[in-house]
Short mmCIF file of C-alpha atoms in Angstrom, two decimals:
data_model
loop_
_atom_site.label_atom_id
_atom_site.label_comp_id
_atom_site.label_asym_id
_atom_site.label_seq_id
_atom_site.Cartn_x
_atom_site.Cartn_y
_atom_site.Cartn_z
CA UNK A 1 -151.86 39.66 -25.80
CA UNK A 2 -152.99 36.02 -24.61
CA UNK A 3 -153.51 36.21 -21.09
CA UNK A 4 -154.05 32.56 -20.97
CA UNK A 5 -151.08 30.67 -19.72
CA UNK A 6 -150.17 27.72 -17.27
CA UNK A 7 -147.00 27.01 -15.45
CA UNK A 8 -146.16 23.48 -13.28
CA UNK A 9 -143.09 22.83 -11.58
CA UNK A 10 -143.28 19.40 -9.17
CA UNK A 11 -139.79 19.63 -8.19
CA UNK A 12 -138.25 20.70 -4.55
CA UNK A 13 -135.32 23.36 -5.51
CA UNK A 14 -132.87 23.46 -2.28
CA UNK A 15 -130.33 26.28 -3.05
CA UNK A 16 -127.55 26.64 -0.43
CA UNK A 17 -123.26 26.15 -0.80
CA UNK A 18 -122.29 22.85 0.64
CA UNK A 19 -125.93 21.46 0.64
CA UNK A 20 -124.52 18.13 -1.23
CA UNK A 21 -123.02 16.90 1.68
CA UNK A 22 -126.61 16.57 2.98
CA UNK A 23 -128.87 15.09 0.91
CA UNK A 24 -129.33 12.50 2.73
CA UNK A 25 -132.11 14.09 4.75
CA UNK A 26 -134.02 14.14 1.34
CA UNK A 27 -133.44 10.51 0.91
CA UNK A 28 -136.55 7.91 2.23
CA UNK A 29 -135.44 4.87 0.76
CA UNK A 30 -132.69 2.17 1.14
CA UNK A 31 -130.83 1.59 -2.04
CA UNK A 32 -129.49 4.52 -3.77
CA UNK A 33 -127.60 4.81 -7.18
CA UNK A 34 -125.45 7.64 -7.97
CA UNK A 35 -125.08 8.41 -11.72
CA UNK A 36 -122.44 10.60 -12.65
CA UNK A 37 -119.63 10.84 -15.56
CA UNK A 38 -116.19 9.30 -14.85
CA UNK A 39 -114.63 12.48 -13.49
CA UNK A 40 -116.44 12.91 -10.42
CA UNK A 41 -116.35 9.08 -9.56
CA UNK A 42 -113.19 8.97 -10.00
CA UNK A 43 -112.21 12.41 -8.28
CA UNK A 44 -113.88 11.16 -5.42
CA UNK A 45 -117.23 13.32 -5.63
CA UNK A 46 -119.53 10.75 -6.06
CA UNK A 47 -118.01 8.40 -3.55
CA UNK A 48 -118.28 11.78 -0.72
CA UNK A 49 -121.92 12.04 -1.32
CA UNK A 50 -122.08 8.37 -0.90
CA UNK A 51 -120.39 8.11 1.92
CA UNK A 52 -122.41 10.94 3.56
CA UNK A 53 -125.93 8.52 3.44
CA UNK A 54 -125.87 6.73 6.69
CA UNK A 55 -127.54 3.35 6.79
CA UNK A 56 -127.89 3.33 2.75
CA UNK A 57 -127.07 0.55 0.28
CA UNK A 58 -124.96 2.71 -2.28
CA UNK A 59 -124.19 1.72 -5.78
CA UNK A 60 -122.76 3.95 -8.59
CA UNK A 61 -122.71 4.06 -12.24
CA UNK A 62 -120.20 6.37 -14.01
CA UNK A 63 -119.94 4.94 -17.50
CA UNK A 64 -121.74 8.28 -18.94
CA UNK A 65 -120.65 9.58 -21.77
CA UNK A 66 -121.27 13.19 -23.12
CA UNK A 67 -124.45 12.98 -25.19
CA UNK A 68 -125.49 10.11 -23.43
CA UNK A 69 -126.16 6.91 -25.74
CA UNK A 70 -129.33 4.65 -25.52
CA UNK A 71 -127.00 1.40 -24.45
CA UNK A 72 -125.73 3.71 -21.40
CA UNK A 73 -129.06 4.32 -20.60
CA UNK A 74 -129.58 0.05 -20.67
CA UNK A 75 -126.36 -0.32 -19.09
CA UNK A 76 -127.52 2.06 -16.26
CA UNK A 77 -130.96 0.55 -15.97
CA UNK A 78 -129.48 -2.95 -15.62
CA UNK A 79 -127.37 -1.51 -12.43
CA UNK A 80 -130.49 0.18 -10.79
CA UNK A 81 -132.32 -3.13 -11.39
CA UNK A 82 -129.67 -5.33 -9.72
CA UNK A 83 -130.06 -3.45 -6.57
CA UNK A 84 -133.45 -2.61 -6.88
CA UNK A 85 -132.82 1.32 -6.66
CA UNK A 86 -135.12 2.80 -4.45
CA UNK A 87 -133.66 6.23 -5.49
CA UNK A 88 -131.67 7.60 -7.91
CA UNK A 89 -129.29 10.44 -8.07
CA UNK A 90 -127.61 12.35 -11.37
CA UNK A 91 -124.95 13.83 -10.30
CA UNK A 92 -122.80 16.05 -12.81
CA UNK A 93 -123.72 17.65 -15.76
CA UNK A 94 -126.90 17.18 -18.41
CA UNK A 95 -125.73 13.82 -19.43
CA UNK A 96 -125.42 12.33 -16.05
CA UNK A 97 -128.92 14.10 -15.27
CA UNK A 98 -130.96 13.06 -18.54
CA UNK A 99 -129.54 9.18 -17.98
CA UNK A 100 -130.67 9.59 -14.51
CA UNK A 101 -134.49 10.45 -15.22
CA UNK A 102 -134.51 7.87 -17.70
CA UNK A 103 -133.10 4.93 -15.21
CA UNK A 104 -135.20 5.95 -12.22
CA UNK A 105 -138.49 4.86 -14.26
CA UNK A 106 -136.38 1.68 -15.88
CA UNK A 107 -136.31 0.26 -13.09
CA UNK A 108 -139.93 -0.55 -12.73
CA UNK A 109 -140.67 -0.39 -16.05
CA UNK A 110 -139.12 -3.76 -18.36
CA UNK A 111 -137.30 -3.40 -21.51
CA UNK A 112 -135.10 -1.01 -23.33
CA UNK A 113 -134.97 3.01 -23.63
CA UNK A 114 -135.61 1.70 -27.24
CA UNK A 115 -138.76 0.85 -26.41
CA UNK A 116 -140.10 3.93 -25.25
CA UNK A 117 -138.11 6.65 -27.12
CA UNK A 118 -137.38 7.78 -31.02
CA UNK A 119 -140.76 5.57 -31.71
CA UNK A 120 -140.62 2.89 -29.21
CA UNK A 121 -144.25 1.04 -28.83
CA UNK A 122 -144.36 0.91 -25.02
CA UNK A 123 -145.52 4.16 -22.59
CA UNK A 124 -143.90 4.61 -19.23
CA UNK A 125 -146.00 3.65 -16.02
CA UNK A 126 -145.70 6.39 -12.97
CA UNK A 127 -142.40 5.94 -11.81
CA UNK A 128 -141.94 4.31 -8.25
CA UNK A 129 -138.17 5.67 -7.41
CA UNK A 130 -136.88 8.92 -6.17
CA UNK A 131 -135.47 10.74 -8.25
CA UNK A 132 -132.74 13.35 -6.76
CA UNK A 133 -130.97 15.94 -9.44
CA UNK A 134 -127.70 17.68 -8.22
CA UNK A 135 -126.06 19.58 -11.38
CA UNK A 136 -122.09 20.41 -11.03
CA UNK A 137 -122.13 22.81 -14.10
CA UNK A 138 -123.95 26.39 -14.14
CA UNK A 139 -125.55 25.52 -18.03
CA UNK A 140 -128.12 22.59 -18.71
CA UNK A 141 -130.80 23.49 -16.47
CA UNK A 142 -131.79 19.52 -16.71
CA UNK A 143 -132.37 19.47 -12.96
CA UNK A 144 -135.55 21.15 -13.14
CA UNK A 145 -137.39 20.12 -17.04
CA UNK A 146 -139.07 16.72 -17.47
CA UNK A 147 -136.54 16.19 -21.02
CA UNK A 148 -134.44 14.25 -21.28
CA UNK A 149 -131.78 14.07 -24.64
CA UNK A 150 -130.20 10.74 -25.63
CA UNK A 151 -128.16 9.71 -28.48
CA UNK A 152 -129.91 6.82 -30.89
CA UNK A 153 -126.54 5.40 -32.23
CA UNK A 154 -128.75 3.12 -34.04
CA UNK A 155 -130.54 5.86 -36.32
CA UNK A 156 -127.44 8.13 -35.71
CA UNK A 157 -129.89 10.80 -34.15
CA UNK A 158 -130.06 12.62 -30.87
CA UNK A 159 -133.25 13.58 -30.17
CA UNK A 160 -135.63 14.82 -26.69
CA UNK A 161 -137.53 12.56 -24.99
CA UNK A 162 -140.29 14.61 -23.13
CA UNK A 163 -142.20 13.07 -20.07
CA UNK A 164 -144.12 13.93 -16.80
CA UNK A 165 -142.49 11.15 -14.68
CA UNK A 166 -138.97 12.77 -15.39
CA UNK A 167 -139.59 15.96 -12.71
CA UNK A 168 -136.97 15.42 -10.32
CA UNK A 169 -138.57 15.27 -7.17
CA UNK A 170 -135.88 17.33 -5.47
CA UNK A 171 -133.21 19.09 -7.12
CA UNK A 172 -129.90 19.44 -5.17
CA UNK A 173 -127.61 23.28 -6.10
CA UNK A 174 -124.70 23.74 -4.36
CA UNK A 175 -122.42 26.48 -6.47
CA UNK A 176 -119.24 24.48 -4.24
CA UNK A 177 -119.91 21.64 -6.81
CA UNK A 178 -118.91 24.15 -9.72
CA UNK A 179 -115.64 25.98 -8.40
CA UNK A 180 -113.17 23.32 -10.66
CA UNK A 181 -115.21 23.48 -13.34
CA UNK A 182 -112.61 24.48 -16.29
CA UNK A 183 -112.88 27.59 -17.86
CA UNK A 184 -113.63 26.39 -21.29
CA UNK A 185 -116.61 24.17 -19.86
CA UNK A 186 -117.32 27.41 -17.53
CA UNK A 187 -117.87 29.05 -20.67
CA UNK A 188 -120.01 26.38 -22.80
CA UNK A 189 -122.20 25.74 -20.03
CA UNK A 190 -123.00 29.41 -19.13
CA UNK A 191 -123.98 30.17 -22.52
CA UNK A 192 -126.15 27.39 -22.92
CA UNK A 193 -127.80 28.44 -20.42
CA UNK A 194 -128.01 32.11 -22.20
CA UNK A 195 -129.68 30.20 -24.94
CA UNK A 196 -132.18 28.61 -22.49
CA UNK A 197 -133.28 31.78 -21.44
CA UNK A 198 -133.26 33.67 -24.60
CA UNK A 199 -135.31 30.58 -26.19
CA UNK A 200 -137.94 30.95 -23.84
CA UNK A 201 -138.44 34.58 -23.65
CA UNK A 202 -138.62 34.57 -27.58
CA UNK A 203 -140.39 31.90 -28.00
CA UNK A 204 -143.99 31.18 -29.69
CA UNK A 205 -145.50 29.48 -26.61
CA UNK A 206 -143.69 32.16 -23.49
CA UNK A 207 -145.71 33.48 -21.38
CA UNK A 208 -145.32 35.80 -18.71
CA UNK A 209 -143.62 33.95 -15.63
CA UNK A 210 -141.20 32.59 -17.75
CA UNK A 211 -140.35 35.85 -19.37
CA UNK A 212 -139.35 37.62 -16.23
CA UNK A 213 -137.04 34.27 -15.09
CA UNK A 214 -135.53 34.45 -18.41
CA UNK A 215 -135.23 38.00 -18.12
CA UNK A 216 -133.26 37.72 -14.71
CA UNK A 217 -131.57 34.82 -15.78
CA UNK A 218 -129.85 36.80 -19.16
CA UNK A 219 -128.79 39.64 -17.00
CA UNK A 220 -127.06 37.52 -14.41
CA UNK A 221 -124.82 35.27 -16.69
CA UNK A 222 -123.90 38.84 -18.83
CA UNK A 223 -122.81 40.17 -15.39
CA UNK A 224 -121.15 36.77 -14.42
CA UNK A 225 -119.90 35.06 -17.11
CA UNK A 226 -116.71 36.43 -18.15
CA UNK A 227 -115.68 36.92 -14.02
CA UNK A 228 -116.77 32.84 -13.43
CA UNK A 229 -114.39 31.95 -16.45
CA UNK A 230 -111.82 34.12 -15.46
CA UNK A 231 -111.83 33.56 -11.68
CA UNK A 232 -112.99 30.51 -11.20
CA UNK A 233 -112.38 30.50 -7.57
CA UNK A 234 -114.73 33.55 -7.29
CA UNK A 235 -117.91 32.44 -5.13
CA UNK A 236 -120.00 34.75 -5.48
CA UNK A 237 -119.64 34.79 -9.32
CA UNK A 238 -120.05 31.00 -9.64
CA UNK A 239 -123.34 30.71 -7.30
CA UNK A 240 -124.70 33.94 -9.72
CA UNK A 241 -124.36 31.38 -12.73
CA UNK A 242 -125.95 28.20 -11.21
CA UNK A 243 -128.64 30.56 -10.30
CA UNK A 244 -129.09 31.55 -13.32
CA UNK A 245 -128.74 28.28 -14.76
CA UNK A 246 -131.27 27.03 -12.51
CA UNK A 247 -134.11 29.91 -13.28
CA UNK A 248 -133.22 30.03 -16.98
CA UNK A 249 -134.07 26.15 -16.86
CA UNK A 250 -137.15 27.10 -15.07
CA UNK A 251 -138.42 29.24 -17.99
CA UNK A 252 -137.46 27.02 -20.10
CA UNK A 253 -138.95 23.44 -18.88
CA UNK A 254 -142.26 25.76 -19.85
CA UNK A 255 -141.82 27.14 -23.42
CA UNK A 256 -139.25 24.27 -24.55
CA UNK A 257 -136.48 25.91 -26.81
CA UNK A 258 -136.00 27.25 -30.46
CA UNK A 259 -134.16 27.15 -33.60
CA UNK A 260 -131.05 27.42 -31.49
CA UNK A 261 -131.34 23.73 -29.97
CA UNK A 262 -132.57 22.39 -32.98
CA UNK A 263 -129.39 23.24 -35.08
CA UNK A 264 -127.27 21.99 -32.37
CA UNK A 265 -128.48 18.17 -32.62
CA UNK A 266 -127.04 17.88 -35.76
CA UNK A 267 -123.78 19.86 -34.69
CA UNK A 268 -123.10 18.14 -31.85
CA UNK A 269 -123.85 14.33 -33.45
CA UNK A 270 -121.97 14.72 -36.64
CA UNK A 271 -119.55 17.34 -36.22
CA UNK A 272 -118.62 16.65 -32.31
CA UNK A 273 -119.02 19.81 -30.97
CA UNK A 274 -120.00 20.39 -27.34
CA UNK A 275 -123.96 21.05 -26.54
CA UNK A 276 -123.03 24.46 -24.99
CA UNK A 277 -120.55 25.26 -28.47
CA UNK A 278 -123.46 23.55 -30.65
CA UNK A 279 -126.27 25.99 -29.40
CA UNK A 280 -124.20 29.28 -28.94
CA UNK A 281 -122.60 29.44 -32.06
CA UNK A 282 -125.66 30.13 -34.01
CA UNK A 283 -126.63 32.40 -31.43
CA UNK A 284 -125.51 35.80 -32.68
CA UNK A 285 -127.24 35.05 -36.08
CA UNK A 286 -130.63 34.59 -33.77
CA UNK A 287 -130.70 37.51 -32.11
CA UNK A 288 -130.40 39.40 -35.44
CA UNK A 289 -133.21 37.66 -37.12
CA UNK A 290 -135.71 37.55 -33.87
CA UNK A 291 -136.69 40.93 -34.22
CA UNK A 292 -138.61 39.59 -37.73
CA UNK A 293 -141.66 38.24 -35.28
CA UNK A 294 -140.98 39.45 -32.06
CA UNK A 295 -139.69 42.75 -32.11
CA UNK A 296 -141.11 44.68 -29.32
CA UNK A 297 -140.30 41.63 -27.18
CA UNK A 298 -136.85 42.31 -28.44
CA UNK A 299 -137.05 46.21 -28.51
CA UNK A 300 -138.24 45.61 -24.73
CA UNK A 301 -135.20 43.12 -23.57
CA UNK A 302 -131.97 45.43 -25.56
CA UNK A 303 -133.26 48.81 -23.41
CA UNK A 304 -133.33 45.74 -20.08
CA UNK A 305 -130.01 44.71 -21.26
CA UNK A 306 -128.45 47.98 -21.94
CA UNK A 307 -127.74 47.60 -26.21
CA UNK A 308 -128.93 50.27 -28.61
CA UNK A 309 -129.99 47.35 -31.11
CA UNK A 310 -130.40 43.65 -31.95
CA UNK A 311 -126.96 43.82 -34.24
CA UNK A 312 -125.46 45.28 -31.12
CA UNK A 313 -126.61 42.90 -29.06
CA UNK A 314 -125.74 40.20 -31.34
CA UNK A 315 -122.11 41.99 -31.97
CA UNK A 316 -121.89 41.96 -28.14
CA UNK A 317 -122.81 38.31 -27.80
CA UNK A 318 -120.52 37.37 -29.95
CA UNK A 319 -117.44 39.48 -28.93
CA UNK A 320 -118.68 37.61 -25.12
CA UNK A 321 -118.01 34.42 -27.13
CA UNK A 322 -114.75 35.60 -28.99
CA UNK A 323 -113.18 36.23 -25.17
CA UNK A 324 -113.82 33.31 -24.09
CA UNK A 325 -112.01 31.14 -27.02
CA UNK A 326 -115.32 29.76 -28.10
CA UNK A 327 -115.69 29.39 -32.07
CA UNK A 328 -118.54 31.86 -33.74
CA UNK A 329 -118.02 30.07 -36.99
CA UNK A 330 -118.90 27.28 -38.58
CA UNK A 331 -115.69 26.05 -40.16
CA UNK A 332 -114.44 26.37 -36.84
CA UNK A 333 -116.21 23.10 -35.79
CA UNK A 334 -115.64 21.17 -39.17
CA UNK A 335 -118.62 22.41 -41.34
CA UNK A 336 -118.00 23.48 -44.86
CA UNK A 337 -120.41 24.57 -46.66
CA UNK A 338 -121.66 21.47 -48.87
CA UNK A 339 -123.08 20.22 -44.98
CA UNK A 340 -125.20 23.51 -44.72
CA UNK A 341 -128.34 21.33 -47.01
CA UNK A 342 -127.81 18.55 -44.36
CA UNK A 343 -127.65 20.67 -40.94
CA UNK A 344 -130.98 22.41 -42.12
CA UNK A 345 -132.21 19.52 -43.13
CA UNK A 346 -131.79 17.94 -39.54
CA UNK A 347 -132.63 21.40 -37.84
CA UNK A 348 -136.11 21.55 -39.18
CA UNK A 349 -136.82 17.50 -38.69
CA UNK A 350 -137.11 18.92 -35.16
CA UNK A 351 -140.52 20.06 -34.08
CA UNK A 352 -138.94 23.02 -31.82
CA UNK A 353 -137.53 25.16 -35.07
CA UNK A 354 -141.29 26.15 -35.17
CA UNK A 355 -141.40 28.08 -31.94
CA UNK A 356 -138.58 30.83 -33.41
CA UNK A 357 -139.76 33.88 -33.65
CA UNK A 358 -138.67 34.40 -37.48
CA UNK A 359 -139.56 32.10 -40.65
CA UNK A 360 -138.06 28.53 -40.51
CA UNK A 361 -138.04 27.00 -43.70
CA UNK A 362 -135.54 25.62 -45.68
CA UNK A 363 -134.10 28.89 -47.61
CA UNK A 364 -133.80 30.73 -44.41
CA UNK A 365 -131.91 28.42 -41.95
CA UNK A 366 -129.62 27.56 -44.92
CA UNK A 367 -129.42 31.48 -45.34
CA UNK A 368 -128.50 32.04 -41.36
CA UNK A 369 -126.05 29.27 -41.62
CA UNK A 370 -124.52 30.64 -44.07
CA UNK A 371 -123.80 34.04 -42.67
CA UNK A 372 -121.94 32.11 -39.99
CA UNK A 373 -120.20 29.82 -42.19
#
């Protein structure tokens, strides 16, 4: 075993139920933006957290979109410019976060997102704002990686953008945030966060920190999950899955993920299905194939997890899934099976398919697509 390994995490976590209302304490400057989507500007949410800064110039930006596009990002960065942004919150899910990491170094650095992402010429410069990450769902774990995912309309791609200067300097959990989430968004959410932590305990580059956060992370969505989405009012069930969440986003802001995210690009671009959907739908056909390069890893996390096997784990997963109303197939989101070439096509174009622990090549992702056709 490689006992050669290195782990950095700038960001402040602050974990406590109401916290939001304070984060003004964490707050030096004097004009703020708050990102978030239209829901929780127009619910009020945003404006509450606003309100709450005393002495603050506040401005807010909710035109975010799930799977955020590059001319939100430019839309965004045109706001945060006007006012000079001095800090800048994401409040909401991933897409509010990613646009959010992306804005607070636009504003002191010219141009488009297009010029610094998908092959842009220019490098960002250190960025000069805060940057303050408070997540409302229990799934993308963006509040504590330096990615950020946007959507090039242009190229009709939607790729990571990976960078040191997008570390939230504090991130903001406060399980209060979550208790309206729906239960069909309860459920994406908390198994995309599954898949982060499965990803990095699998992966080619884990290493031991990571493993025992992803470790902890799995166990508390499988004894969370299906209470959360059935009870949503249940407290201590929804501040177990933003935990988990939040350490399964940990381990993964280390290793990076797998075949699972890799897939989902082109699922979610082409064939509209949500990131959580995208990512967990292929996940049952993972587990059963991880075993090919990492099988007393796996041997080591079914006897943790209490399964007899990988096909019972993957049976379980995917029974999980099946209560829940989430689709385990394919056709279920649209695909038939002349798109298969296409999605593995896209799947592999992404560097990340190469940190599975199983053979990626073009025969065998068509081959695990297939099976879930």
């Amino acid at each position: 075993m490689d006992n050669q390994f290195e782990f950095f995490m700038p960001t402040k976590i602050c974990f406590e139920a109401g916290i939001s209302k304070k984060v003004d304490k964490y707050i030096s400057g004097k004009n703020v933006l708050i990102i978030s989507d239209p829901f929780l500007y127009q619910s009020g949410v945003a404006k509450q957290i606003g309100e709450g800064m005393s002495g603050k110039n506040v401005a807010y930006f909710s035109d975010v979109e799930p799977n955020p596009s590059c001319e939100s990002v430019d839309k965004a960065a045109e706001v945060a410019r006007a006012i000079n942004a001095d800090c800048v919150i994401g409040l909401g899910g991933g897409s509010a976060l990613d646009i959010s990491k992306i804005v607070s170094c636009l504003v002191t650095n010219e141009g488009s997102i297009y010029d610094y992402y998908s092959g842009g010429s220019r490098t960002l410069s250190k960025r000069q704002a805060t940057l303050v990450c408070i997540p409302t769902t229990a799934g993308t774990g963006s509040e504590v990686t330096n990615v950020g995912v946007y959507t090039n309309k242009k190229a009709g791609i939607k790729m990571p953008m990976v960078n040191n200067e997008f570390w939230p300097d504090y991130s903001i959990i406060d399980c209060e945030l979550t208790y309206t989430l729906p239960a069909p968004v309860t459920a994406s959410t908390g198994m995309d966060a599954f898949c982060h932590a499965i990803e990095a305990y699998w992966n080619k580059a884990s290493q031991p920190i990571c493993d025992m956060l992803a470790i902890g992370a799995m166990k508390l969505i499988l004894d969370n999950i299906k209470t959360a989405y059935s009870e949503p009012t249940n407290k201590e069930a929804r501040a177990a899955m933003i935990k988990a969440s939040l350490i399964a986003g940990i381990a993964f802001s280390q290793t990076r993920t797998t075949g699972i995210h890799a897939l989902s690009f082109p699922l979610t671009t082409e064939f509209g299905a949500n990131h959580g959907t995208a990512c967990s739908i292929t996940l049952p056909a993972f587990i059963k194939i991880s075993g090919q390069q990492a099988e007393a890893k796996m041997k080591a996390l079914t006897d943790y997890l209490g399964f007899e096997s990988l096909e019972k784990f993957s049976e379980a997963i995917e029974e999980l899934m099946k209560g829940m109303n989430m689709p385990v197939r394919l056709h279920q989101i649209g695909v038939k099976e002349t798109d298969l070439e296409h999605i593995t096509e896209v799947g592999l174009g992404a560097a990340i398919i190469q940190l599975t622990p199983a053979e990626m090549n073009k025969e065998t992702v068509y081959k695990l697509l297939k099976s879930i056709l």
